[in-house]
JSON list of C-alpha atoms in Angstrom, two decimals:
[
{"chain": "N", "resi": 1, "resn": "UNK", "atom": "CA", "xyz": [11.40, -1.09, 15.69]},
{"chain": "N", "resi": 2, "resn": "UNK", "atom": "CA", "xyz": [9.89, -1.28, 12.22]},
{"chain": "N", "resi": 3, "resn": "UNK", "atom": "CA", "xyz": [8.93, 2.14, 10.88]},
{"chain": "N", "resi": 4, "resn": "UNK", "atom": "CA", "xyz": [6.26, 2.86, 8.32]},
{"chain": "N", "resi": 5, "resn": "UNK", "atom": "CA", "xyz": [5.41, 6.08, 6.52]},
{"chain": "N", "resi": 6, "resn": "UNK", "atom": "CA", "xyz": [1.83, 6.63, 5.42]},
{"chain": "N", "resi": 7, "resn": "UNK", "atom": "CA", "xyz": [1.46, 8.99, 2.45]},
{"chain": "N", "resi": 8, "resn": "UNK", "atom": "CA", "xyz": [-1.76, 9.95, 0.67]},
{"chain": "N", "resi": 9, "resn": "UNK", "atom": "CA", "xyz": [-1.94, 9.65, -3.10]},
{"chain": "N", "resi": 10, "resn": "UNK", "atom": "CA", "xyz": [-2.88, 13.23, -4.02]},
{"chain": "N", "resi": 11, "resn": "UNK", "atom": "CA", "xyz": [0.73, 14.17, -3.33]},
{"chain": "N", "resi": 12, "resn": "UNK", "atom": "CA", "xyz": [2.24, 10.73, -3.64]},
{"chain": "N", "resi": 13, "resn": "UNK", "atom": "CA", "xyz": [5.79, 10.60, -2.26]},
{"chain": "N", "resi": 14, "resn": "UNK", "atom": "CA", "xyz": [5.81, 14.41, -2.03]},
{"chain": "N", "resi": 15, "resn": "UNK", "atom": "CA", "xyz": [6.71, 14.74, 1.65]},
{"chain": "N", "resi": 16, "resn": "UNK", "atom": "CA", "xyz": [8.62, 12.75, 4.20]},
{"chain": "N", "resi": 17, "resn": "UNK", "atom": "CA", "xyz": [6.73, 11.55, 7.26]},
{"chain": "N", "resi": 18, "resn": "UNK", "atom": "CA", "xyz": [8.09, 11.62, 10.79]},
{"chain": "N", "resi": 19, "resn": "UNK", "atom": "CA", "xyz": [9.57, 8.36, 12.02]},
{"chain": "N", "resi": 20, "resn": "UNK", "atom": "CA", "xyz": [6.79, 7.23, 14.35]},
{"chain": "N", "resi": 21, "resn": "UNK", "atom": "CA", "xyz": [5.76, 3.59, 13.99]},
{"chain": "N", "resi": 22, "resn": "UNK", "atom": "CA", "xyz": [3.10, 3.55, 11.27]},
{"chain": "N", "resi": 23, "resn": "UNK", "atom": "CA", "xyz": [2.88, 7.34, 11.34]},
{"chain": "N", "resi": 24, "resn": "UNK", "atom": "CA", "xyz": [0.21, 9.04, 9.25]},
{"chain": "N", "resi": 25, "resn": "UNK", "atom": "CA", "xyz": [1.26, 12.10, 7.25]},
{"chain": "N", "resi": 26, "resn": "UNK", "atom": "CA", "xyz": [-1.83, 13.84, 5.93]},
{"chain": "N", "resi": 27, "resn": "UNK", "atom": "CA", "xyz": [-1.28, 15.72, 2.68]},
{"chain": "N", "resi": 28, "resn": "UNK", "atom": "CA", "xyz": [-4.96, 16.21, 1.94]},
{"chain": "N", "resi": 29, "resn": "UNK", "atom": "CA", "xyz": [-7.98, 17.36, 3.92]},
{"chain": "N", "resi": 30, "resn": "UNK", "atom": "CA", "xyz": [-9.82, 14.30, 2.60]},
{"chain": "N", "resi": 31, "resn": "UNK", "atom": "CA", "xyz": [-8.08, 12.21, 5.27]},
{"chain": "N", "resi": 32, "resn": "UNK", "atom": "CA", "xyz": [-9.78, 12.90, 8.64]},
{"chain": "N", "resi": 33, "resn": "UNK", "atom": "CA", "xyz": [-7.66, 13.60, 11.72]},
{"chain": "N", "resi": 34, "resn": "UNK", "atom": "CA", "xyz": [-9.07, 10.57, 13.50]},
{"chain": "N", "resi": 35, "resn": "UNK", "atom": "CA", "xyz": [-7.20, 8.36, 11.01]},
{"chain": "N", "resi": 36, "resn": "UNK", "atom": "CA", "xyz": [-3.87, 9.48, 12.46]},
{"chain": "N", "resi": 37, "resn": "UNK", "atom": "CA", "xyz": [-5.00, 8.82, 16.01]},
{"chain": "N", "resi": 38, "resn": "UNK", "atom": "CA", "xyz": [-6.36, 5.40, 15.09]},
{"chain": "N", "resi": 39, "resn": "UNK", "atom": "CA", "xyz": [-3.05, 4.40, 13.54]},
{"chain": "N", "resi": 40, "resn": "UNK", "atom": "CA", "xyz": [-1.14, 5.51, 16.62]},
{"chain": "N", "resi": 41, "resn": "UNK", "atom": "CA", "xyz": [-3.45, 3.83, 19.11]},
{"chain": "N", "resi": 42, "resn": "UNK", "atom": "CA", "xyz": [-3.23, 0.52, 17.26]},
{"chain": "N", "resi": 43, "resn": "UNK", "atom": "CA", "xyz": [0.56, 0.43, 17.12]},
{"chain": "N", "resi": 44, "resn": "UNK", "atom": "CA", "xyz": [1.84, 2.38, 20.16]},
{"chain": "N", "resi": 45, "resn": "UNK", "atom": "CA", "xyz": [1.96, -0.73, 22.34]},
{"chain": "N", "resi": 46, "resn": "UNK", "atom": "CA", "xyz": [4.46, -2.24, 19.92]},
{"chain": "N", "resi": 47, "resn": "UNK", "atom": "CA", "xyz": [6.92, 0.67, 20.15]},
{"chain": "N", "resi": 48, "resn": "UNK", "atom": "CA", "xyz": [10.14, -0.06, 21.97]},
{"chain": "N", "resi": 49, "resn": "UNK", "atom": "CA", "xyz": [13.11, 1.92, 23.19]},
{"chain": "N", "resi": 50, "resn": "UNK", "atom": "CA", "xyz": [15.50, -0.37, 21.39]},
{"chain": "N", "resi": 51, "resn": "UNK", "atom": "CA", "xyz": [17.41, 0.88, 18.37]},
{"chain": "N", "resi": 52, "resn": "UNK", "atom": "CA", "xyz": [15.85, 0.26, 14.97]},
{"chain": "N", "resi": 53, "resn": "UNK", "atom": "CA", "xyz": [19.06, -1.49, 13.98]},
{"chain": "N", "resi": 54, "resn": "UNK", "atom": "CA", "xyz": [17.87, -4.48, 16.03]},
{"chain": "N", "resi": 55, "resn": "UNK", "atom": "CA", "xyz": [14.72, -4.84, 13.95]},
{"chain": "N", "resi": 56, "resn": "UNK", "atom": "CA", "xyz": [14.34, -7.87, 11.72]},
{"chain": "N", "resi": 57, "resn": "UNK", "atom": "CA", "xyz": [11.90, -7.37, 8.88]},
{"chain": "N", "resi": 58, "resn": "UNK", "atom": "CA", "xyz": [9.79, -10.34, 7.90]},
{"chain": "N", "resi": 59, "resn": "UNK", "atom": "CA", "xyz": [8.31, -9.80, 4.44]},
{"chain": "N", "resi": 60, "resn": "UNK", "atom": "CA", "xyz": [6.04, -11.92, 2.25]},
{"chain": "N", "resi": 61, "resn": "UNK", "atom": "CA", "xyz": [4.50, -11.13, -1.14]},
{"chain": "N", "resi": 62, "resn": "UNK", "atom": "CA", "xyz": [1.25, -13.05, -1.67]},
{"chain": "N", "resi": 63, "resn": "UNK", "atom": "CA", "xyz": [-0.82, -13.32, -4.88]},
{"chain": "N", "resi": 64, "resn": "UNK", "atom": "CA", "xyz": [-4.54, -13.57, -5.71]},
{"chain": "N", "resi": 65, "resn": "UNK", "atom": "CA", "xyz": [-4.76, -14.80, -9.28]},
{"chain": "N", "resi": 66, "resn": "UNK", "atom": "CA", "xyz": [-8.33, -13.85, -10.25]},
{"chain": "N", "resi": 67, "resn": "UNK", "atom": "CA", "xyz": [-7.68, -10.10, -9.90]},
{"chain": "N", "resi": 68, "resn": "UNK", "atom": "CA", "xyz": [-3.87, -10.36, -10.19]},
{"chain": "N", "resi": 69, "resn": "UNK", "atom": "CA", "xyz": [-3.60, -8.65, -6.81]},
{"chain": "N", "resi": 70, "resn": "UNK", "atom": "CA", "xyz": [-0.55, -8.66, -4.56]},
{"chain": "N", "resi": 71, "resn": "UNK", "atom": "CA", "xyz": [-1.07, -8.74, -0.79]},
{"chain": "N", "resi": 72, "resn": "UNK", "atom": "CA", "xyz": [1.90, -7.85, 1.40]},
{"chain": "N", "resi": 73, "resn": "UNK", "atom": "CA", "xyz": [2.67, -9.18, 4.88]},
{"chain": "N", "resi": 74, "resn": "UNK", "atom": "CA", "xyz": [5.24, -7.32, 6.98]},
{"chain": "N", "resi": 75, "resn": "UNK", "atom": "CA", "xyz": [6.27, -7.96, 10.58]},
{"chain": "N", "resi": 76, "resn": "UNK", "atom": "CA", "xyz": [8.91, -7.03, 13.12]},
{"chain": "N", "resi": 77, "resn": "UNK", "atom": "CA", "xyz": [10.30, -10.48, 13.87]},
{"chain": "N", "resi": 78, "resn": "UNK", "atom": "CA", "xyz": [12.72, -9.10, 16.48]},
{"chain": "N", "resi": 79, "resn": "UNK", "atom": "CA", "xyz": [9.91, -7.87, 18.75]},
{"chain": "N", "resi": 80, "resn": "UNK", "atom": "CA", "xyz": [8.64, -10.38, 21.37]},
{"chain": "N", "resi": 81, "resn": "UNK", "atom": "CA", "xyz": [5.06, -10.00, 20.09]},
{"chain": "N", "resi": 82, "resn": "UNK", "atom": "CA", "xyz": [6.05, -10.13, 16.41]},
{"chain": "N", "resi": 83, "resn": "UNK", "atom": "CA", "xyz": [3.53, -7.42, 15.37]},
{"chain": "N", "resi": 84, "resn": "UNK", "atom": "CA", "xyz": [2.42, -7.73, 11.76]},
{"chain": "N", "resi": 85, "resn": "UNK", "atom": "CA", "xyz": [0.35, -5.90, 9.17]},
{"chain": "N", "resi": 86, "resn": "UNK", "atom": "CA", "xyz": [-1.28, -6.77, 5.86]},
{"chain": "N", "resi": 87, "resn": "UNK", "atom": "CA", "xyz": [-1.48, -4.43, 2.88]},
{"chain": "N", "resi": 88, "resn": "UNK", "atom": "CA", "xyz": [-4.27, -4.93, 0.31]},
{"chain": "N", "resi": 89, "resn": "UNK", "atom": "CA", "xyz": [-5.76, -8.25, 1.47]},
{"chain": "N", "resi": 90, "resn": "UNK", "atom": "CA", "xyz": [-8.42, -9.82, -0.77]},
{"chain": "N", "resi": 91, "resn": "UNK", "atom": "CA", "xyz": [-11.61, -11.36, 0.61]},
{"chain": "N", "resi": 92, "resn": "UNK", "atom": "CA", "xyz": [-11.08, -14.62, -1.31]},
{"chain": "N", "resi": 93, "resn": "UNK", "atom": "CA", "xyz": [-7.67, -15.24, 0.26]},
{"chain": "N", "resi": 94, "resn": "UNK", "atom": "CA", "xyz": [-8.24, -14.14, 3.87]},
{"chain": "N", "resi": 95, "resn": "UNK", "atom": "CA", "xyz": [-8.13, -17.73, 5.15]},
{"chain": "N", "resi": 96, "resn": "UNK", "atom": "CA", "xyz": [-4.79, -18.31, 3.42]},
{"chain": "N", "resi": 97, "resn": "UNK", "atom": "CA", "xyz": [-3.32, -15.10, 4.82]},
{"chain": "N", "resi": 98, "resn": "UNK", "atom": "CA", "xyz": [-4.49, -15.75, 8.39]},
{"chain": "N", "resi": 99, "resn": "UNK", "atom": "CA", "xyz": [-3.19, -19.32, 8.25]},
{"chain": "N", "resi": 100, "resn": "UNK", "atom": "CA", "xyz": [0.24, -18.05, 7.23]},
{"chain": "N", "resi": 101, "resn": "UNK", "atom": "CA", "xyz": [0.22, -15.46, 10.01]},
{"chain": "N", "resi": 102, "resn": "UNK", "atom": "CA", "xyz": [-0.63, -18.14, 12.55]},
{"chain": "N", "resi": 103, "resn": "UNK", "atom": "CA", "xyz": [1.98, -20.51, 11.15]},
{"chain": "N", "resi": 104, "resn": "UNK", "atom": "CA", "xyz": [4.69, -17.85, 11.45]},
{"chain": "N", "resi": 105, "resn": "UNK", "atom": "CA", "xyz": [3.68, -17.02, 15.01]},
{"chain": "N", "resi": 106, "resn": "UNK", "atom": "CA", "xyz": [2.82, -13.38, 14.25]},
{"chain": "N", "resi": 107, "resn": "UNK", "atom": "CA", "xyz": [0.33, -11.04, 15.92]},
{"chain": "N", "resi": 108, "resn": "UNK", "atom": "CA", "xyz": [-1.74, -9.25, 13.30]},
{"chain": "N", "resi": 109, "resn": "UNK", "atom": "CA", "xyz": [-2.46, -5.74, 14.55]},
{"chain": "N", "resi": 110, "resn": "UNK", "atom": "CA", "xyz": [-3.32, -3.87, 11.37]},
{"chain": "N", "resi": 111, "resn": "UNK", "atom": "CA", "xyz": [-4.82, -4.44, 7.92]},
{"chain": "N", "resi": 112, "resn": "UNK", "atom": "CA", "xyz": [-4.86, -1.64, 5.37]},
{"chain": "N", "resi": 113, "resn": "UNK", "atom": "CA", "xyz": [-5.61, -0.77, 1.77]},
{"chain": "N", "resi": 114, "resn": "UNK", "atom": "CA", "xyz": [-3.68, 1.47, -0.58]},
{"chain": "N", "resi": 115, "resn": "UNK", "atom": "CA", "xyz": [-6.94, 2.73, -2.12]},
{"chain": "N", "resi": 116, "resn": "UNK", "atom": "CA", "xyz": [-10.59, 1.88, -2.73]},
{"chain": "N", "resi": 117, "resn": "UNK", "atom": "CA", "xyz": [-10.12, -1.00, -5.15]},
{"chain": "N", "resi": 118, "resn": "UNK", "atom": "CA", "xyz": [-12.36, -1.34, -8.19]},
{"chain": "N", "resi": 119, "resn": "UNK", "atom": "CA", "xyz": [-11.35, -4.87, -9.24]},
{"chain": "N", "resi": 120, "resn": "UNK", "atom": "CA", "xyz": [-11.80, -6.94, -6.08]},
{"chain": "N", "resi": 121, "resn": "UNK", "atom": "CA", "xyz": [-13.40, -6.83, -2.64]},
{"chain": "N", "resi": 122, "resn": "UNK", "atom": "CA", "xyz": [-10.99, -6.14, 0.19]},
{"chain": "N", "resi": 123, "resn": "UNK", "atom": "CA", "xyz": [-10.52, -8.58, 3.05]},
{"chain": "N", "resi": 124, "resn": "UNK", "atom": "CA", "xyz": [-9.79, -5.94, 5.70]},
{"chain": "N", "resi": 125, "resn": "UNK", "atom": "CA", "xyz": [-13.29, -6.07, 7.15]},
{"chain": "N", "resi": 126, "resn": "UNK", "atom": "CA", "xyz": [-13.19, -9.85, 7.49]},
{"chain": "N", "resi": 127, "resn": "UNK", "atom": "CA", "xyz": [-9.78, -9.66, 9.10]},
{"chain": "N", "resi": 128, "resn": "UNK", "atom": "CA", "xyz": [-10.99, -6.96, 11.50]},
{"chain": "N", "resi": 129, "resn": "UNK", "atom": "CA", "xyz": [-13.75, -9.25, 12.72]},
{"chain": "N", "resi": 130, "resn": "UNK", "atom": "CA", "xyz": [-11.50, -12.28, 13.03]},
{"chain": "N", "resi": 131, "resn": "UNK", "atom": "CA", "xyz": [-8.18, -10.79, 14.13]},
{"chain": "N", "resi": 132, "resn": "UNK", "atom": "CA", "xyz": [-9.09, -7.32, 15.51]},
{"chain": "N", "resi": 133, "resn": "UNK", "atom": "CA", "xyz": [-6.77, -5.00, 13.55]},
{"chain": "N", "resi": 134, "resn": "UNK", "atom": "CA", "xyz": [-7.91, -1.58, 12.38]},
{"chain": "N", "resi": 135, "resn": "UNK", "atom": "CA", "xyz": [-8.20, -0.30, 8.84]},
{"chain": "N", "resi": 136, "resn": "UNK", "atom": "CA", "xyz": [-7.19, 2.77, 6.82]},
{"chain": "N", "resi": 137, "resn": "UNK", "atom": "CA", "xyz": [-9.13, 5.18, 4.62]},
{"chain": "N", "resi": 138, "resn": "UNK", "atom": "CA", "xyz": [-8.23, 6.80, 1.33]},
{"chain": "N", "resi": 139, "resn": "UNK", "atom": "CA", "xyz": [-5.67, 6.12, -1.37]},
{"chain": "N", "resi": 140, "resn": "UNK", "atom": "CA", "xyz": [-2.16, 5.88, -0.01]},
{"chain": "N", "resi": 141, "resn": "UNK", "atom": "CA", "xyz": [1.36, 4.58, -0.49]},
{"chain": "N", "resi": 142, "resn": "UNK", "atom": "CA", "xyz": [3.19, 2.95, 2.41]},
{"chain": "N", "resi": 143, "resn": "UNK", "atom": "CA", "xyz": [6.95, 3.40, 2.71]},
{"chain": "N", "resi": 144, "resn": "UNK", "atom": "CA", "xyz": [9.27, 1.54, 5.07]},
{"chain": "N", "resi": 145, "resn": "UNK", "atom": "CA", "xyz": [13.02, 1.78, 5.55]},
{"chain": "N", "resi": 146, "resn": "UNK", "atom": "CA", "xyz": [12.97, 5.51, 4.84]},
{"chain": "N", "resi": 147, "resn": "UNK", "atom": "CA", "xyz": [15.25, 6.55, 7.70]},
{"chain": "N", "resi": 148, "resn": "UNK", "atom": "CA", "xyz": [19.02, 6.93, 7.79]},
{"chain": "N", "resi": 149, "resn": "UNK", "atom": "CA", "xyz": [19.42, 4.73, 10.88]},
{"chain": "N", "resi": 150, "resn": "UNK", "atom": "CA", "xyz": [17.28, 1.88, 9.59]},
{"chain": "N", "resi": 151, "resn": "UNK", "atom": "CA", "xyz": [19.07, -1.15, 8.10]},
{"chain": "N", "resi": 152, "resn": "UNK", "atom": "CA", "xyz": [16.14, -2.46, 6.05]},
{"chain": "N", "resi": 153, "resn": "UNK", "atom": "CA", "xyz": [15.96, -1.46, 2.38]},
{"chain": "N", "resi": 154, "resn": "UNK", "atom": "CA", "xyz": [13.57, 1.33, 1.44]},
{"chain": "N", "resi": 155, "resn": "UNK", "atom": "CA", "xyz": [10.33, -0.27, 0.22]},
{"chain": "N", "resi": 156, "resn": "UNK", "atom": "CA", "xyz": [7.26, 1.47, -1.24]},
{"chain": "N", "resi": 157, "resn": "UNK", "atom": "CA", "xyz": [3.88, -0.26, -1.54]},
{"chain": "N", "resi": 158, "resn": "UNK", "atom": "CA", "xyz": [2.37, 1.85, -4.28]},
{"chain": "N", "resi": 159, "resn": "UNK", "atom": "CA", "xyz": [-1.05, 0.33, -4.85]},
{"chain": "N", "resi": 160, "resn": "UNK", "atom": "CA", "xyz": [-2.19, 1.08, -8.40]},
{"chain": "N", "resi": 161, "resn": "UNK", "atom": "CA", "xyz": [-0.39, 4.44, -8.68]},
{"chain": "N", "resi": 162, "resn": "UNK", "atom": "CA", "xyz": [2.93, 3.07, -9.88]},
{"chain": "N", "resi": 163, "resn": "UNK", "atom": "CA", "xyz": [3.03, -0.33, -11.56]},
{"chain": "N", "resi": 164, "resn": "UNK", "atom": "CA", "xyz": [5.98, -2.15, -13.06]},
{"chain": "N", "resi": 165, "resn": "UNK", "atom": "CA", "xyz": [6.46, -0.68, -16.56]},
{"chain": "N", "resi": 166, "resn": "UNK", "atom": "CA", "xyz": [3.16, 1.14, -16.22]},
{"chain": "N", "resi": 167, "resn": "UNK", "atom": "CA", "xyz": [0.91, 3.10, -13.88]},
{"chain": "N", "resi": 168, "resn": "UNK", "atom": "CA", "xyz": [-2.68, 3.12, -12.73]},
{"chain": "N", "resi": 169, "resn": "UNK", "atom": "CA", "xyz": [-5.44, 4.68, -14.81]},
{"chain": "N", "resi": 170, "resn": "UNK", "atom": "CA", "xyz": [-6.49, 8.20, -13.88]},
{"chain": "N", "resi": 171, "resn": "UNK", "atom": "CA", "xyz": [-9.89, 8.43, -15.55]},
{"chain": "N", "resi": 172, "resn": "UNK", "atom": "CA", "xyz": [-12.14, 7.66, -12.57]},
{"chain": "N", "resi": 173, "resn": "UNK", "atom": "CA", "xyz": [-12.39, 8.02, -8.77]},
{"chain": "N", "resi": 174, "resn": "UNK", "atom": "CA", "xyz": [-10.91, 11.51, -8.83]},
{"chain": "N", "resi": 175, "resn": "UNK", "atom": "CA", "xyz": [-7.71, 10.56, -10.63]},
{"chain": "N", "resi": 176, "resn": "UNK", "atom": "CA", "xyz": [-5.35, 13.19, -12.05]},
{"chain": "N", "resi": 177, "resn": "UNK", "atom": "CA", "xyz": [-2.59, 12.38, -14.54]},
{"chain": "N", "resi": 178, "resn": "UNK", "atom": "CA", "xyz": [-0.94, 15.72, -13.77]},
{"chain": "N", "resi": 179, "resn": "UNK", "atom": "CA", "xyz": [-0.74, 14.99, -10.04]},
{"chain": "N", "resi": 180, "resn": "UNK", "atom": "CA", "xyz": [0.47, 11.47, -10.69]},
{"chain": "N", "resi": 181, "resn": "UNK", "atom": "CA", "xyz": [3.24, 12.60, -13.02]},
{"chain": "N", "resi": 182, "resn": "UNK", "atom": "CA", "xyz": [4.52, 15.33, -10.71]},
{"chain": "N", "resi": 183, "resn": "UNK", "atom": "CA", "xyz": [4.62, 13.22, -7.58]},
{"chain": "N", "resi": 184, "resn": "UNK", "atom": "CA", "xyz": [5.53, 9.71, -8.58]},
{"chain": "N", "resi": 185, "resn": "UNK", "atom": "CA", "xyz": [9.33, 9.95, -8.73]},
{"chain": "N", "resi": 186, "resn": "UNK", "atom": "CA", "xyz": [10.20, 11.95, -5.62]},
{"chain": "N", "resi": 187, "resn": "UNK", "atom": "CA", "xyz": [11.49, 8.86, -3.82]},
{"chain": "N", "resi": 188, "resn": "UNK", "atom": "CA", "xyz": [15.19, 7.98, -4.19]},
{"chain": "N", "resi": 189, "resn": "UNK", "atom": "CA", "xyz": [16.13, 5.79, -7.13]},
{"chain": "N", "resi": 190, "resn": "UNK", "atom": "CA", "xyz": [17.09, 2.83, -4.94]},
{"chain": "N", "resi": 191, "resn": "UNK", "atom": "CA", "xyz": [13.56, 2.50, -3.49]},
{"chain": "N", "resi": 192, "resn": "UNK", "atom": "CA", "xyz": [12.02, -0.91, -4.15]},
{"chain": "N", "resi": 193, "resn": "UNK", "atom": "CA", "xyz": [8.55, -0.72, -5.71]},
{"chain": "N", "resi": 194, "resn": "UNK", "atom": "CA", "xyz": [5.89, -3.26, -4.75]},
{"chain": "N", "resi": 195, "resn": "UNK", "atom": "CA", "xyz": [2.62, -2.61, -6.67]},
{"chain": "N", "resi": 196, "resn": "UNK", "atom": "CA", "xyz": [-0.88, -3.85, -5.89]},
{"chain": "N", "resi": 197, "resn": "UNK", "atom": "CA", "xyz": [-1.16, -5.60, -9.26]},
{"chain": "N", "resi": 198, "resn": "UNK", "atom": "CA", "xyz": [0.87, -7.12, -12.04]},
{"chain": "N", "resi": 199, "resn": "UNK", "atom": "CA", "xyz": [-0.41, -8.85, -15.16]},
{"chain": "N", "resi": 200, "resn": "UNK", "atom": "CA", "xyz": [2.87, -9.94, -16.77]},
{"chain": "N", "resi": 201, "resn": "UNK", "atom": "CA", "xyz": [4.59, -11.93, -14.03]},
{"chain": "N", "resi": 202, "resn": "UNK", "atom": "CA", "xyz": [6.74, -9.16, -12.52]},
{"chain": "N", "resi": 203, "resn": "UNK", "atom": "CA", "xyz": [6.91, -8.81, -8.75]},
{"chain": "N", "resi": 204, "resn": "UNK", "atom": "CA", "xyz": [9.28, -5.95, -7.87]},
{"chain": "N", "resi": 205, "resn": "UNK", "atom": "CA", "xyz": [11.09, -3.02, -9.45]},
{"chain": "N", "resi": 206, "resn": "UNK", "atom": "CA", "xyz": [12.90, 0.13, -8.31]},
{"chain": "N", "resi": 207, "resn": "UNK", "atom": "CA", "xyz": [12.22, 3.82, -8.83]},
{"chain": "N", "resi": 208, "resn": "UNK", "atom": "CA", "xyz": [15.45, 4.10, -10.84]},
{"chain": "N", "resi": 209, "resn": "UNK", "atom": "CA", "xyz": [14.51, 1.20, -13.08]},
{"chain": "N", "resi": 210, "resn": "UNK", "atom": "CA", "xyz": [11.07, 2.68, -13.77]},
{"chain": "N", "resi": 211, "resn": "UNK", "atom": "CA", "xyz": [12.62, 6.07, -14.53]},
{"chain": "N", "resi": 212, "resn": "UNK", "atom": "CA", "xyz": [14.71, 4.38, -17.21]},
{"chain": "N", "resi": 213, "resn": "UNK", "atom": "CA", "xyz": [12.39, 1.76, -18.68]},
{"chain": "N", "resi": 214, "resn": "UNK", "atom": "CA", "xyz": [8.75, 2.60, -17.91]},
{"chain": "N", "resi": 215, "resn": "UNK", "atom": "CA", "xyz": [7.25, 3.46, -21.34]},
{"chain": "N", "resi": 216, "resn": "UNK", "atom": "CA", "xyz": [4.77, 5.95, -19.89]},
{"chain": "N", "resi": 217, "resn": "UNK", "atom": "CA", "xyz": [6.83, 7.62, -17.24]},
{"chain": "N", "resi": 218, "resn": "UNK", "atom": "CA", "xyz": [9.91, 8.28, -19.36]},
{"chain": "N", "resi": 219, "resn": "UNK", "atom": "CA", "xyz": [7.86, 10.80, -21.36]},
{"chain": "N", "resi": 220, "resn": "UNK", "atom": "CA", "xyz": [7.52, 14.53, -20.68]},
{"chain": "N", "resi": 221, "resn": "UNK", "atom": "CA", "xyz": [4.46, 15.67, -18.74]},
{"chain": "N", "resi": 222, "resn": "UNK", "atom": "CA", "xyz": [2.31, 16.73, -21.69]},
{"chain": "N", "resi": 223, "resn": "UNK", "atom": "CA", "xyz": [2.98, 13.49, -23.57]},
{"chain": "N", "resi": 224, "resn": "UNK", "atom": "CA", "xyz": [2.19, 11.51, -20.44]},
{"chain": "N", "resi": 225, "resn": "UNK", "atom": "CA", "xyz": [-1.11, 13.36, -19.93]},
{"chain": "N", "resi": 226, "resn": "UNK", "atom": "CA", "xyz": [-2.03, 12.74, -23.57]},
{"chain": "N", "resi": 227, "resn": "UNK", "atom": "CA", "xyz": [-1.27, 9.02, -23.23]},
{"chain": "N", "resi": 228, "resn": "UNK", "atom": "CA", "xyz": [-3.41, 8.75, -20.11]},
{"chain": "N", "resi": 229, "resn": "UNK", "atom": "CA", "xyz": [-6.28, 10.68, -21.70]},
{"chain": "N", "resi": 230, "resn": "UNK", "atom": "CA", "xyz": [-6.40, 8.31, -24.68]},
{"chain": "N", "resi": 231, "resn": "UNK", "atom": "CA", "xyz": [-6.08, 4.88, -23.08]},
{"chain": "N", "resi": 232, "resn": "UNK", "atom": "CA", "xyz": [-9.77, 4.12, -23.73]},
{"chain": "N", "resi": 233, "resn": "UNK", "atom": "CA", "xyz": [-9.82, 1.41, -21.10]},
{"chain": "N", "resi": 234, "resn": "UNK", "atom": "CA", "xyz": [-12.89, -0.72, -20.52]},
{"chain": "N", "resi": 235, "resn": "UNK", "atom": "CA", "xyz": [-15.12, -0.22, -17.49]},
{"chain": "N", "resi": 236, "resn": "UNK", "atom": "CA", "xyz": [-13.72, -2.34, -14.61]},
{"chain": "N", "resi": 237, "resn": "UNK", "atom": "CA", "xyz": [-15.95, -5.40, -14.42]},
{"chain": "N", "resi": 238, "resn": "UNK", "atom": "CA", "xyz": [-15.98, -5.48, -10.61]},
{"chain": "N", "resi": 239, "resn": "UNK", "atom": "CA", "xyz": [-16.32, -1.74, -9.96]},
{"chain": "N", "resi": 240, "resn": "UNK", "atom": "CA", "xyz": [-20.07, -1.70, -9.20]},
{"chain": "N", "resi": 241, "resn": "UNK", "atom": "CA", "xyz": [-19.59, -4.39, -6.56]},
{"chain": "N", "resi": 242, "resn": "UNK", "atom": "CA", "xyz": [-16.06, -3.66, -5.36]},
{"chain": "N", "resi": 243, "resn": "UNK", "atom": "CA", "xyz": [-16.18, 0.10, -4.76]},
{"chain": "N", "resi": 244, "resn": "UNK", "atom": "CA", "xyz": [-19.34, 0.14, -2.57]},
{"chain": "N", "resi": 245, "resn": "UNK", "atom": "CA", "xyz": [-18.07, -2.89, -0.65]},
{"chain": "N", "resi": 246, "resn": "UNK", "atom": "CA", "xyz": [-14.59, -1.48, -0.17]},
{"chain": "N", "resi": 247, "resn": "UNK", "atom": "CA", "xyz": [-15.95, 1.82, 1.15]},
{"chain": "N", "resi": 248, "resn": "UNK", "atom": "CA", "xyz": [-17.08, -0.23, 4.16]},
{"chain": "N", "resi": 249, "resn": "UNK", "atom": "CA", "xyz": [-13.92, -2.39, 4.29]},
{"chain": "N", "resi": 250, "resn": "UNK", "atom": "CA", "xyz": [-15.48, -5.23, 2.32]},
{"chain": "N", "resi": 251, "resn": "UNK", "atom": "CA", "xyz": [-18.10, -6.05, 4.94]},
{"chain": "N", "resi": 252, "resn": "UNK", "atom": "CA", "xyz": [-21.27, -6.61, 2.93]},
{"chain": "N", "resi": 253, "resn": "UNK", "atom": "CA", "xyz": [-24.74, -7.20, 4.35]},
{"chain": "N", "resi": 254, "resn": "UNK", "atom": "CA", "xyz": [-26.17, -10.60, 3.53]}
]
């Protein structure tokens, strides 16, 4: 049985979730209680009494070049139904993703976002219509393999919070450089990091590697906060379209 931990960004990696399939651990009142129940109702039918050691993780990292966005496909290939989920799908590449899912013989039961994206329109709404999964709210990191009896490696899908040799901006949508700094490295050093974006050709890192080589996150807290406050980044070109659309899962009225 593949286990996923669902952690909200305001206390990113700060607490360990219980080991329920796709369990939601709410660390902020901004995540409504119905989110937890929705996650459970979508995935309960795919729980099994078999040991997690019999699980076989199927994992694919997909790329959308216009926004440099990574979409992640994960599935329990050992389960008869091969339940699968997508993290951060993009509207432009929904057909590609669904074709791959069909080709691999998977059953898509959930599509989710790590946060309300400002640089592209999510494909979760399109997938919901066409493949009937649910969707998630808020800004989150998804962690799998975070249990002592689970053979799969520990993997964290960090969205824009932690990037390879960088991190997401904190100057809009309620960001906080202080919260980000204090929470970002509470996962073990051997955790594999899979971000939502990369602009230099990297695809994966580890917490330990970022602790040693990330030019922002190797600094002390005050230096980090000063760096983040003086990035002077341009206004995201898609934000006025992407954020309103993504608040309704990318389903836009014609």
